[in-house]
């Protein structure tokens, strides 16, 4: 199999895709050994209705957005029709959940339709989430409720627009059936698009079974699919490990830059491609608090905001462990090499985080005092319960002049807390010759005005679930397409929650 030609057919395929509701699948994963997945057929649903089709993404994939929203497309997006050429498989994977190894998880309610090479030449998985039971469902019903589907839609598309690597949302449909959770809820299916659905847990699954052949096939596959320029060193496992480490160092730095808390950083939710994967009880910070968790099941704060770099390193160590037999035939040597690579994570993370935070503060050069300035600001924000997004957006004004000093200072419980720091920050800005307007413009490109705030997500879910009103969902999705632009007409969506609007916990809702 030649994966190096994976990206060559995109442009030529464009016209073919456009014709009707045809999918030109090219399913490379299905061609791997068949113990990597199970063949499944989506379960039928009663009365599927499209809630949303992501037109732009559909076009990128070479699909006709109109056809996707038609009855024929709805049948595919709801699992009622399996299009010709689809793989229709559930992937096997294991994973460490909250630190404990579970040897078999797998796609319990997700079905991979297949892979499409888009008009941009990129290969992507198209997956139905909530499409019914699979051999990996364990006790679950294989279904998804509307609330979590809308959450994932909004959050993943927001992350994309913010510039953070992420899986995407192609569509959401309601099924017309009910699902039983704590309460009875409308069922829905989410169509997810991802660079791939390979996870750290995929490797752990085969490592735990001592299936070296599957592990080797998977390793070469992952390297050639995601990091083709790193193949050919003669040690695919080490090359893959190094690249996944680098990708996650950058990813978590970006999460911290936008105030994102993943919420369930289990190894089965840690992608090999370096994309944000599996939006469950995730959330964006309102007030800055490095200890913050929202997830109702994270009682000890394992996945708290500030723990995320350390947890990413832990997860990558699990990938390294799974790859050990392929890294070197001599176990001791393999451990030595793998440990060395894992120990490089903090340095890679710090470098990536430094780049993110310097840009947020308007610095284009690196100076000695920068790390201290970031640390002092965050410490003060923590003490003064400052809204993370408003503060950094406010600093864009402060970079231009002093007119907004008082209003930004008012974000601090003790407004005087800002001034000492702001003076040192302005001294530091003065070391770089850049016109204040230009600097402010550059800062507005990295400090969003809009994030998917928790209370707005709750509000749109309530409207959709209780009143079938998708207006708030549409409005938020639209605003979040341009998170770095002012958009005065939806200024309310930039506001933090009032006291009574605060959301203290989020749920997986699976
Ligand atoms: P998650 O918490 O969504 O990352 O899922 C963890 C594991 O539970 C995965 O193996 C999922 O496929 C499985 N799972 C979650 N929800 C369901 C469900 N409703 N039915 C079957 N399996 C599920
Ligand atoms: Mg998961």
Short mmCIF file of C-alpha atoms and ligand atoms in Angstrom, two decimals:
data_model
loop_
_atom_site.label_atom_id
_atom_site.label_comp_id
_atom_site.label_asym_id
_atom_site.label_seq_id
_atom_site.Cartn_x
_atom_site.Cartn_y
_atom_site.Cartn_z
CA UNK A 1 0.00 0.00 0.00
CA UNK A 2 1.39 3.37 -0.91
CA UNK A 3 0.28 6.00 1.56
CA UNK A 4 2.59 8.58 0.09
CA UNK A 5 0.14 9.04 -2.73
CA UNK A 6 -2.63 9.73 -0.21
CA UNK A 7 -2.80 13.41 -0.96
CA UNK A 8 -2.48 13.38 -4.72
CA UNK A 9 -6.04 12.80 -5.88
CA UNK A 10 -7.80 15.75 -4.23
CA UNK A 11 -7.93 18.29 -7.02
CA UNK A 12 -8.79 15.77 -9.71
CA UNK A 13 -11.59 14.37 -7.58
CA UNK A 14 -13.25 17.75 -7.09
CA UNK A 15 -15.57 17.60 -10.08
CA UNK A 16 -16.58 14.03 -9.42
CA UNK A 17 -17.64 14.79 -5.84
CA UNK A 18 -19.80 17.68 -6.87
CA UNK A 19 -22.24 15.76 -9.01
CA UNK A 20 -24.72 14.39 -6.44
CA UNK A 21 -24.80 12.77 -3.03
CA UNK A 22 -21.94 10.49 -3.87
CA UNK A 23 -18.99 9.96 -1.60
CA UNK A 24 -15.71 9.05 -3.21
CA UNK A 25 -14.36 7.17 -0.24
CA UNK A 26 -10.83 5.85 -0.18
CA UNK A 27 -10.65 3.75 2.95
CA UNK A 28 -7.03 3.12 3.89
CA UNK A 29 -7.79 2.11 7.49
CA UNK A 30 -10.14 -0.60 6.31
CA UNK A 31 -7.25 -2.08 4.34
CA UNK A 32 -5.22 -2.60 7.53
CA UNK A 33 -5.45 -5.98 9.32
CA UNK A 34 -9.11 -6.58 10.15
CA UNK A 35 -8.53 -7.08 13.86
CA UNK A 36 -8.08 -3.29 14.10
CA UNK A 37 -11.81 -2.75 13.74
CA UNK A 38 -15.24 -4.35 13.57
CA UNK A 39 -17.62 -4.13 10.64
CA UNK A 40 -20.90 -2.58 11.70
CA UNK A 41 -24.03 -1.17 10.18
CA UNK A 42 -25.55 1.96 11.73
CA UNK A 43 -28.89 1.30 13.45
CA UNK A 44 -31.92 2.88 11.84
CA UNK A 45 -33.58 5.94 13.31
CA UNK A 46 -37.26 7.02 13.03
CA UNK A 47 -37.54 10.52 11.68
CA UNK A 48 -34.16 12.08 10.96
CA UNK A 49 -34.01 15.82 10.43
CA UNK A 50 -30.97 17.92 9.67
CA UNK A 51 -30.21 20.55 12.28
CA UNK A 52 -27.13 21.89 10.58
CA UNK A 53 -24.80 21.14 7.72
CA UNK A 54 -21.43 22.84 7.72
CA UNK A 55 -21.45 24.13 4.17
CA UNK A 56 -17.89 25.33 4.03
CA UNK A 57 -16.48 22.13 5.42
CA UNK A 58 -18.67 20.10 3.05
CA UNK A 59 -17.17 22.02 0.15
CA UNK A 60 -13.65 21.45 1.41
CA UNK A 61 -14.42 17.74 1.52
CA UNK A 62 -15.65 17.93 -2.06
CA UNK A 63 -19.24 17.26 -1.02
CA UNK A 64 -22.34 19.07 -2.20
CA UNK A 65 -23.72 20.83 0.89
CA UNK A 66 -27.19 21.11 -0.60
CA UNK A 67 -27.31 17.42 -1.34
CA UNK A 68 -26.13 16.65 2.20
CA UNK A 69 -29.12 18.54 3.60
CA UNK A 70 -31.54 16.82 1.21
CA UNK A 71 -33.55 13.71 2.10
CA UNK A 72 -30.87 11.55 0.53
CA UNK A 73 -28.10 13.27 2.49
CA UNK A 74 -30.11 13.19 5.71
CA UNK A 75 -30.48 9.42 5.31
CA UNK A 76 -26.68 9.12 5.21
CA UNK A 77 -26.06 11.55 8.09
CA UNK A 78 -28.54 9.65 10.26
CA UNK A 79 -27.15 6.21 9.42
CA UNK A 80 -30.35 5.09 7.68
CA UNK A 81 -28.46 4.65 4.42
CA UNK A 82 -24.88 3.50 4.14
CA UNK A 83 -23.49 5.10 1.00
CA UNK A 84 -21.75 2.88 -1.50
CA UNK A 85 -18.03 2.66 -0.94
CA UNK A 86 -18.33 3.35 2.80
CA UNK A 87 -16.15 1.35 5.22
CA UNK A 88 -18.74 1.35 8.01
CA UNK A 89 -16.41 0.16 10.76
CA UNK A 90 -16.00 0.73 14.50
CA UNK A 91 -12.37 1.10 15.57
CA UNK A 92 -10.79 -0.88 18.38
CA UNK A 93 -8.94 1.03 21.07
CA UNK A 94 -8.08 0.87 24.74
CA UNK A 95 -7.11 3.68 27.06
CA UNK A 96 -6.13 5.01 30.44
CA UNK A 97 -9.18 6.65 31.97
CA UNK A 98 -8.35 8.86 34.95
CA UNK A 99 -5.05 6.99 35.24
CA UNK A 100 -6.50 3.46 35.10
CA UNK A 101 -5.98 1.16 32.15
CA UNK A 102 -9.08 -0.18 30.42
CA UNK A 103 -7.96 -2.80 27.88
CA UNK A 104 -11.01 -2.45 25.69
CA UNK A 105 -12.94 0.69 24.91
CA UNK A 106 -13.36 1.21 21.16
CA UNK A 107 -15.99 3.03 19.15
CA UNK A 108 -19.03 2.17 21.25
CA UNK A 109 -21.31 4.58 19.45
CA UNK A 110 -19.25 5.89 16.59
CA UNK A 111 -19.03 4.43 13.10
CA UNK A 112 -16.38 5.41 10.62
CA UNK A 113 -18.08 5.92 7.28
CA UNK A 114 -14.81 6.31 5.48
CA UNK A 115 -12.04 8.62 4.35
CA UNK A 116 -12.34 11.46 1.87
CA UNK A 117 -9.54 13.37 0.22
CA UNK A 118 -10.72 16.97 0.09
CA UNK A 119 -10.22 19.60 -2.57
CA UNK A 120 -7.30 20.81 -0.44
CA UNK A 121 -5.65 17.41 -0.92
CA UNK A 122 -6.05 16.49 2.75
CA UNK A 123 -7.32 13.09 3.81
CA UNK A 124 -9.97 13.08 6.51
CA UNK A 125 -12.15 10.57 8.34
CA UNK A 126 -15.91 11.04 8.27
CA UNK A 127 -17.54 9.47 11.30
CA UNK A 128 -21.08 9.23 12.62
CA UNK A 129 -21.21 9.64 16.39
CA UNK A 130 -24.35 8.27 18.02
CA UNK A 131 -25.14 5.88 15.15
CA UNK A 132 -26.03 2.86 17.25
CA UNK A 133 -24.49 -0.06 19.08
CA UNK A 134 -21.25 -1.71 18.01
CA UNK A 135 -19.27 -4.66 19.38
CA UNK A 136 -17.50 -2.06 21.59
CA UNK A 137 -20.64 -0.62 23.17
CA UNK A 138 -20.36 -2.53 26.45
CA UNK A 139 -23.40 -1.41 28.44
CA UNK A 140 -24.09 1.69 26.34
CA UNK A 141 -26.94 2.30 23.92
CA UNK A 142 -24.71 3.53 21.10
CA UNK A 143 -26.64 6.76 20.95
CA UNK A 144 -26.01 10.44 21.59
CA UNK A 145 -28.30 13.07 23.03
CA UNK A 146 -28.94 16.36 21.30
CA UNK A 147 -27.27 18.51 23.98
CA UNK A 148 -23.78 16.97 23.74
CA UNK A 149 -24.05 16.90 19.93
CA UNK A 150 -24.70 20.64 19.80
CA UNK A 151 -21.92 21.20 22.35
CA UNK A 152 -19.41 19.34 20.22
CA UNK A 153 -20.60 21.15 17.11
CA UNK A 154 -20.15 24.59 18.63
CA UNK A 155 -16.93 23.87 20.49
CA UNK A 156 -15.06 22.10 17.73
CA UNK A 157 -15.97 24.73 15.14
CA UNK A 158 -15.04 27.48 17.59
CA UNK A 159 -11.66 25.88 18.17
CA UNK A 160 -11.13 25.68 14.42
CA UNK A 161 -11.92 29.36 13.96
CA UNK A 162 -9.63 30.19 16.88
CA UNK A 163 -6.82 28.44 15.01
CA UNK A 164 -6.47 25.46 17.35
CA UNK A 165 -5.98 22.02 15.73
CA UNK A 166 -9.22 20.12 16.14
CA UNK A 167 -11.67 17.64 14.72
CA UNK A 168 -14.50 19.36 12.86
CA UNK A 169 -18.27 19.31 12.71
CA UNK A 170 -19.80 18.40 9.35
CA UNK A 171 -23.39 18.00 10.48
CA UNK A 172 -25.86 17.48 13.29
CA UNK A 173 -29.16 15.66 12.84
CA UNK A 174 -31.94 14.84 15.26
CA UNK A 175 -33.07 11.24 15.00
CA UNK A 176 -36.70 11.53 16.01
CA UNK A 177 -35.99 8.94 18.72
CA UNK A 178 -35.52 9.50 22.42
CA UNK A 179 -32.48 8.51 24.45
CA UNK A 180 -32.55 7.72 28.12
CA UNK A 181 -29.98 9.45 30.27
CA UNK A 182 -30.75 10.93 33.69
CA UNK A 183 -33.81 12.14 31.85
CA UNK A 184 -35.36 11.23 28.51
CA UNK A 185 -33.83 13.41 25.81
CA UNK A 186 -34.01 13.92 22.05
CA UNK A 187 -31.52 11.71 20.23
CA UNK A 188 -29.08 13.12 17.71
CA UNK A 189 -26.17 12.11 15.52
CA UNK A 190 -23.03 14.14 15.03
CA UNK A 191 -20.96 13.83 11.87
CA UNK A 192 -17.36 14.32 12.86
CA UNK A 193 -14.49 14.97 10.54
CA UNK A 194 -10.96 14.29 11.73
CA UNK A 195 -7.45 13.99 10.33
CA UNK A 196 -7.91 10.48 11.69
CA UNK A 197 -9.41 8.80 14.72
CA UNK A 198 -6.15 7.19 15.79
CA UNK A 199 -5.59 7.69 19.49
CA UNK A 200 -2.87 6.86 21.99
CA UNK A 201 -5.38 4.24 23.14
CA UNK A 202 -5.35 2.58 19.71
CA UNK A 203 -1.69 1.73 20.25
CA UNK A 204 -2.28 0.68 23.84
CA UNK A 205 -4.94 -1.77 22.67
CA UNK A 206 -2.49 -3.79 20.59
CA UNK A 207 0.45 -3.35 22.95
CA UNK A 208 -1.62 -4.80 25.79
CA UNK A 209 -2.40 -7.84 23.63
CA UNK A 210 1.23 -8.31 22.66
CA UNK A 211 0.19 -7.95 19.02
CA UNK A 212 3.43 -6.68 17.60
CA UNK A 213 2.38 -7.10 13.97
CA UNK A 214 -0.70 -4.93 14.40
CA UNK A 215 1.32 -2.38 16.36
CA UNK A 216 3.93 -2.18 13.61
CA UNK A 217 1.31 -1.82 10.88
CA UNK A 218 -0.44 0.88 12.86
CA UNK A 219 2.80 2.74 13.52
CA UNK A 220 3.85 2.87 9.89
CA UNK A 221 0.31 3.78 8.87
CA UNK A 222 0.08 6.64 11.39
CA UNK A 223 3.49 8.01 10.47
CA UNK A 224 2.77 8.00 6.75
CA UNK A 225 -0.69 9.42 7.19
CA UNK A 226 0.13 12.22 9.62
CA UNK A 227 3.86 12.85 9.48
CA UNK A 228 5.00 11.61 6.06
CA UNK A 229 8.10 13.80 6.10
CA UNK A 230 9.29 11.98 9.24
CA UNK A 231 9.20 8.51 7.71
CA UNK A 232 12.16 6.74 6.24
CA UNK A 233 14.47 7.02 9.26
CA UNK A 234 14.41 3.26 9.76
CA UNK A 235 12.73 3.67 13.16
CA UNK A 236 9.09 4.53 12.51
CA UNK A 237 8.07 4.09 16.13
CA UNK A 238 10.61 6.59 17.42
CA UNK A 239 9.85 9.04 14.61
CA UNK A 240 6.14 8.78 15.40
CA UNK A 241 6.68 9.25 19.11
CA UNK A 242 8.81 12.34 18.53
CA UNK A 243 6.27 13.91 16.22
CA UNK A 244 3.27 13.20 18.44
CA UNK A 245 5.16 14.68 21.41
CA UNK A 246 5.88 17.85 19.44
CA UNK A 247 2.30 18.08 18.18
CA UNK A 248 0.81 17.84 21.67
CA UNK A 249 3.30 20.30 23.15
CA UNK A 250 2.01 22.81 20.62
CA UNK A 251 -1.62 21.80 21.03
CA UNK A 252 -1.74 22.16 24.81
CA UNK A 253 0.09 25.50 24.57
CA UNK A 254 -2.71 26.68 22.29
CA UNK A 255 -5.37 25.36 24.67
CA UNK A 256 -3.82 27.40 27.46
CA UNK A 257 -3.69 30.43 25.20
CA UNK A 258 -7.46 30.43 24.68
CA UNK A 259 -8.44 29.23 28.15
CA UNK A 260 -9.65 25.79 27.06
CA UNK A 261 -10.09 22.90 29.47
CA UNK A 262 -10.48 19.56 27.71
CA UNK A 263 -11.96 17.92 30.75
CA UNK A 264 -11.29 14.24 29.95
CA UNK A 265 -7.67 13.96 28.87
CA UNK A 266 -7.72 10.18 28.92
CA UNK A 267 -5.34 8.43 26.53
CA UNK A 268 -8.31 7.27 24.46
CA UNK A 269 -9.14 10.92 23.88
CA UNK A 270 -5.56 11.84 22.92
CA UNK A 271 -5.20 11.98 19.16
CA UNK A 272 -2.17 10.81 17.22
CA UNK A 273 -2.65 13.62 14.69
CA UNK A 274 -2.35 16.32 17.37
CA UNK A 275 -5.94 17.48 16.99
CA UNK A 276 -8.23 18.26 19.90
CA UNK A 277 -10.40 15.14 20.09
CA UNK A 278 -13.58 14.15 21.94
CA UNK A 279 -15.43 17.15 23.23
CA UNK A 280 -17.19 15.97 26.34
CA UNK A 281 -17.37 18.03 29.50
CA UNK A 282 -14.89 20.56 28.15
CA UNK A 283 -15.22 24.27 28.70
CA UNK A 284 -13.55 27.62 28.34
CA UNK A 285 -12.50 29.58 31.38
CA UNK A 286 -14.45 32.65 32.31
CA UNK A 287 -12.49 33.80 35.39
CA UNK A 288 -8.90 32.70 35.28
CA UNK A 289 -8.16 29.88 37.69
CA UNK A 290 -5.39 27.40 36.96
CA UNK A 291 -7.05 24.86 39.28
CA UNK A 292 -10.35 25.06 37.42
CA UNK A 293 -12.27 21.95 36.40
CA UNK A 294 -15.83 21.89 35.11
CA UNK A 295 -16.29 18.19 34.55
CA UNK A 296 -18.64 16.70 37.10
CA UNK A 297 -16.67 13.44 37.12
CA UNK A 298 -13.25 15.01 37.68
CA UNK A 299 -13.64 15.19 41.43
CA UNK A 300 -9.91 15.37 42.19
CA UNK A 301 -9.06 17.93 39.55
CA UNK A 302 -6.78 15.59 37.61
CA UNK A 303 -7.64 17.41 34.38
CA UNK A 304 -7.69 20.95 35.79
CA UNK A 305 -6.72 23.80 33.48
CA UNK A 306 -3.14 24.14 34.70
CA UNK A 307 -2.54 20.38 34.91
CA UNK A 308 -3.02 19.90 31.19
CA UNK A 309 0.66 20.07 30.13
CA UNK A 310 1.64 17.52 32.77
CA UNK A 311 -1.22 15.23 31.82
CA UNK A 312 -0.33 15.48 28.14
CA UNK A 313 3.18 14.35 29.02
CA UNK A 314 1.75 11.47 31.05
CA UNK A 315 -0.43 10.42 28.11
CA UNK A 316 2.52 10.59 25.74
CA UNK A 317 4.49 8.37 28.13
CA UNK A 318 1.73 5.80 27.66
CA UNK A 319 2.21 6.03 23.91
CA UNK A 320 5.95 5.58 24.43
CA UNK A 321 5.33 2.49 26.57
CA UNK A 322 3.11 1.00 23.90
CA UNK A 323 5.78 1.59 21.26
CA UNK A 324 8.73 0.27 23.29
CA UNK A 325 9.05 -3.11 21.53
CA UNK A 326 9.30 -1.30 18.20
CA UNK A 327 11.69 1.41 19.35
CA UNK A 328 14.52 -1.00 20.14
CA UNK A 329 14.87 -4.77 20.38
CA UNK A 330 16.83 -4.26 23.60
CA UNK A 331 14.24 -3.35 26.22
CA UNK A 332 16.57 -1.31 28.39
CA UNK A 333 17.76 0.66 25.42
CA UNK A 334 14.17 1.22 24.28
CA UNK A 335 13.25 2.56 27.72
CA UNK A 336 16.28 4.83 27.74
CA UNK A 337 15.46 6.31 24.32
CA UNK A 338 11.75 6.69 25.02
CA UNK A 339 12.34 8.31 28.43
CA UNK A 340 14.73 10.75 26.86
CA UNK A 341 12.10 11.82 24.30
CA UNK A 342 9.38 12.11 26.92
CA UNK A 343 11.68 14.22 29.09
CA UNK A 344 11.89 16.72 26.23
CA UNK A 345 8.18 17.46 26.45
CA UNK A 346 8.37 20.21 29.10
CA UNK A 347 10.97 22.11 27.08
CA UNK A 348 8.91 21.82 23.90
CA UNK A 349 5.79 22.86 25.75
CA UNK A 350 7.48 25.87 27.39
CA UNK A 351 8.81 27.03 24.03
CA UNK A 352 5.39 26.73 22.39
CA UNK A 353 3.64 28.33 25.36
CA UNK A 354 6.15 31.18 25.35
CA UNK A 355 5.38 31.86 21.71
CA UNK A 356 1.62 31.82 22.36
CA UNK A 357 1.78 34.10 25.40
CA UNK A 358 4.28 36.54 23.91
CA UNK A 359 1.95 37.03 20.96
CA UNK A 360 -0.98 37.56 23.33
CA UNK A 361 0.98 40.26 25.13
CA UNK A 362 1.99 41.94 21.87
CA UNK A 363 5.65 40.91 21.86
CA UNK A 364 7.19 39.84 18.59
CA UNK A 365 10.65 39.28 20.08
CA UNK A 366 11.67 37.11 23.02
CA UNK A 367 13.15 38.98 26.01
CA UNK A 368 14.38 37.73 29.33
CA UNK A 369 11.61 39.31 31.39
CA UNK A 370 8.74 37.85 29.32
CA UNK A 371 8.26 34.66 31.32
CA UNK A 372 8.05 36.69 34.52
CA UNK A 373 5.56 39.14 33.03
CA UNK A 374 3.27 36.29 31.99
CA UNK A 375 3.54 34.60 35.39
CA UNK A 376 2.88 37.82 37.32
CA UNK A 377 -0.14 38.66 35.19
CA UNK A 378 -1.68 35.21 35.60
CA UNK A 379 -1.05 35.24 39.33
CA UNK A 380 -2.76 38.57 39.66
CA UNK A 381 -5.65 37.42 37.44
CA UNK A 382 -6.07 34.38 39.67
CA UNK A 383 -6.13 36.46 42.86
CA UNK A 384 -8.47 39.01 41.35
CA UNK A 385 -10.82 36.57 39.57
CA UNK A 386 -10.30 38.26 36.23
CA UNK A 387 -12.12 37.10 33.11
CA UNK A 388 -9.44 35.49 30.93
CA UNK A 389 -10.81 36.44 27.52
CA UNK A 390 -11.89 40.00 28.38
CA UNK A 391 -8.54 40.79 29.95
CA UNK A 392 -6.43 39.79 26.97
CA UNK A 393 -8.83 41.48 24.58
CA UNK A 394 -8.64 44.55 26.82
CA UNK A 395 -4.84 44.53 26.64
CA UNK A 396 -5.17 45.15 22.88
CA UNK A 397 -6.67 48.53 23.77
CA UNK A 398 -4.01 49.17 26.39
CA UNK A 399 -1.28 48.54 23.83
CA UNK A 400 -2.64 51.46 21.86
CA UNK A 401 -3.05 54.02 24.63
CA UNK A 402 -4.22 54.65 28.16
CA UNK A 403 -7.86 55.54 27.43
CA UNK A 404 -9.16 52.11 28.46
CA UNK A 405 -6.93 51.61 31.52
CA UNK A 406 -9.71 52.15 34.02
CA UNK A 407 -12.20 49.85 32.31
CA UNK A 408 -9.65 47.05 32.03
CA UNK A 409 -8.54 47.62 35.64
CA UNK A 410 -12.19 47.22 36.63
CA UNK A 411 -11.96 43.57 35.57
CA UNK A 412 -9.82 43.00 38.68
CA UNK A 413 -11.48 42.53 42.07
CA UNK A 414 -8.92 45.09 43.24
CA UNK A 415 -8.54 47.44 40.25
CA UNK A 416 -5.23 48.83 41.52
CA UNK A 417 -3.74 45.38 40.88
CA UNK A 418 -3.41 46.09 37.15
CA UNK A 419 -1.37 49.28 37.17
CA UNK A 420 2.01 48.10 38.48
CA UNK A 421 2.05 45.23 36.05
CA UNK A 422 0.82 47.38 33.15
CA UNK A 423 3.69 49.80 33.72
CA UNK A 424 6.27 47.02 33.48
CA UNK A 425 4.48 45.58 30.45
CA UNK A 426 4.52 48.96 28.67
CA UNK A 427 8.24 49.35 29.43
CA UNK A 428 8.75 45.97 27.83
CA UNK A 429 6.61 46.91 24.80
CA UNK A 430 8.78 49.99 24.35
CA UNK A 431 11.78 47.74 23.67
CA UNK A 432 10.23 46.87 20.31
CA UNK A 433 9.77 49.46 17.62
CA UNK A 434 6.25 48.94 16.37
CA UNK A 435 3.49 51.48 15.86
CA UNK A 436 0.89 51.09 18.66
CA UNK A 437 -1.96 50.67 16.16
CA UNK A 438 -0.13 47.90 14.36
CA UNK A 439 0.66 46.18 17.62
CA UNK A 440 -2.96 46.37 18.75
CA UNK A 441 -4.09 44.94 15.43
CA UNK A 442 -1.64 42.06 15.73
CA UNK A 443 -2.84 41.40 19.28
CA UNK A 444 -6.49 41.33 18.19
CA UNK A 445 -5.60 38.51 15.83
CA UNK A 446 -4.56 36.29 18.73
CA UNK A 447 -6.80 37.51 21.57
CA UNK A 448 -10.38 36.57 20.72
CA UNK A 449 -13.40 38.68 21.57
CA UNK A 450 -15.63 35.61 21.36
CA UNK A 451 -15.28 32.18 22.90
CA UNK A 452 -18.05 29.62 23.40
CA UNK A 453 -18.97 30.65 26.88
CA UNK A 454 -20.51 28.00 29.07
CA UNK A 455 -23.65 29.85 29.95
CA UNK A 456 -24.35 30.50 26.26
CA UNK A 457 -23.89 26.81 25.50
CA UNK A 458 -26.31 25.87 28.26
CA UNK A 459 -28.75 28.45 26.98
CA UNK A 460 -28.68 27.18 23.39
CA UNK A 461 -28.96 23.55 24.50
CA UNK A 462 -31.98 24.35 26.66
CA UNK A 463 -33.64 26.23 23.79
CA UNK A 464 -33.02 23.34 21.38
CA UNK A 465 -33.96 20.52 23.73
CA UNK A 466 -37.01 22.03 25.39
CA UNK A 467 -38.42 24.26 22.61
CA UNK A 468 -36.84 22.90 19.42
CA UNK A 469 -35.53 26.43 19.01
CA UNK A 470 -32.20 26.32 17.20
CA UNK A 471 -31.95 30.10 16.88
CA UNK A 472 -29.46 30.57 19.74
CA UNK A 473 -27.34 27.70 18.34
CA UNK A 474 -27.24 29.31 14.89
CA UNK A 475 -26.41 32.72 16.33
CA UNK A 476 -23.52 31.44 18.41
CA UNK A 477 -22.11 29.27 15.62
CA UNK A 478 -22.16 32.27 13.31
CA UNK A 479 -20.50 34.62 15.81
CA UNK A 480 -17.79 32.08 16.53
CA UNK A 481 -16.85 31.83 12.88
CA UNK A 482 -15.06 35.16 13.37
CA UNK A 483 -13.92 35.11 17.00
CA UNK A 484 -11.24 37.75 16.53
CA UNK A 485 -13.58 40.36 15.04
CA UNK A 486 -15.54 42.85 17.14
CA UNK A 487 -19.11 42.10 15.85
CA UNK A 488 -20.99 44.74 17.91
CA UNK A 489 -24.35 43.26 16.82
CA UNK A 490 -23.71 40.23 19.02
CA UNK A 491 -21.70 41.97 21.74
CA UNK A 492 -23.73 40.17 24.42
CA UNK A 493 -22.11 36.89 23.39
CA UNK A 494 -18.72 38.25 24.44
CA UNK A 495 -19.91 39.00 27.96
CA UNK A 496 -19.04 36.77 30.90
CA UNK A 497 -21.93 35.21 32.82
CA UNK A 498 -23.78 37.21 35.41
CA UNK A 499 -23.70 35.64 38.85
CA UNK A 500 -26.98 33.80 38.30
CA UNK A 501 -25.90 32.60 34.83
CA UNK A 502 -22.74 30.87 35.97
CA UNK A 503 -22.31 27.23 35.06
CA UNK A 504 -20.34 25.39 37.70
CA UNK A 505 -20.30 21.90 36.20
CA UNK A 506 -20.44 20.31 32.77
CA UNK A 507 -21.35 16.72 32.05
CA UNK A 508 -20.22 14.15 29.54
CA UNK A 509 -23.84 13.60 28.74
CA UNK A 510 -22.97 10.38 26.98
P1 LIG B 1 -16.07 9.05 25.89
O1 LIG B 1 -16.26 9.33 27.32
O2 LIG B 1 -17.15 9.64 25.01
O3 LIG B 1 -14.70 9.38 25.39
O4 LIG B 1 -16.27 7.49 25.70
C1 LIG B 1 -15.54 6.52 26.40
C2 LIG B 1 -15.94 5.16 25.90
O5 LIG B 1 -17.31 4.91 26.16
C3 LIG B 1 -15.75 4.95 24.41
O6 LIG B 1 -15.38 3.62 24.19
C4 LIG B 1 -17.13 5.24 23.87
O7 LIG B 1 -17.35 4.63 22.62
C5 LIG B 1 -18.00 4.62 24.94
N1 LIG B 1 -19.33 5.24 24.98
C6 LIG B 1 -19.65 6.47 25.38
N2 LIG B 1 -20.97 6.69 25.29
C7 LIG B 1 -21.52 5.55 24.80
C8 LIG B 1 -22.85 5.14 24.48
N3 LIG B 1 -23.90 5.93 24.63
N4 LIG B 1 -23.01 3.88 24.01
C9 LIG B 1 -21.97 3.06 23.85
N5 LIG B 1 -20.70 3.39 24.13
C10 LIG B 1 -20.48 4.62 24.61
MG1 LIG B 2 -13.62 9.30 23.91
#
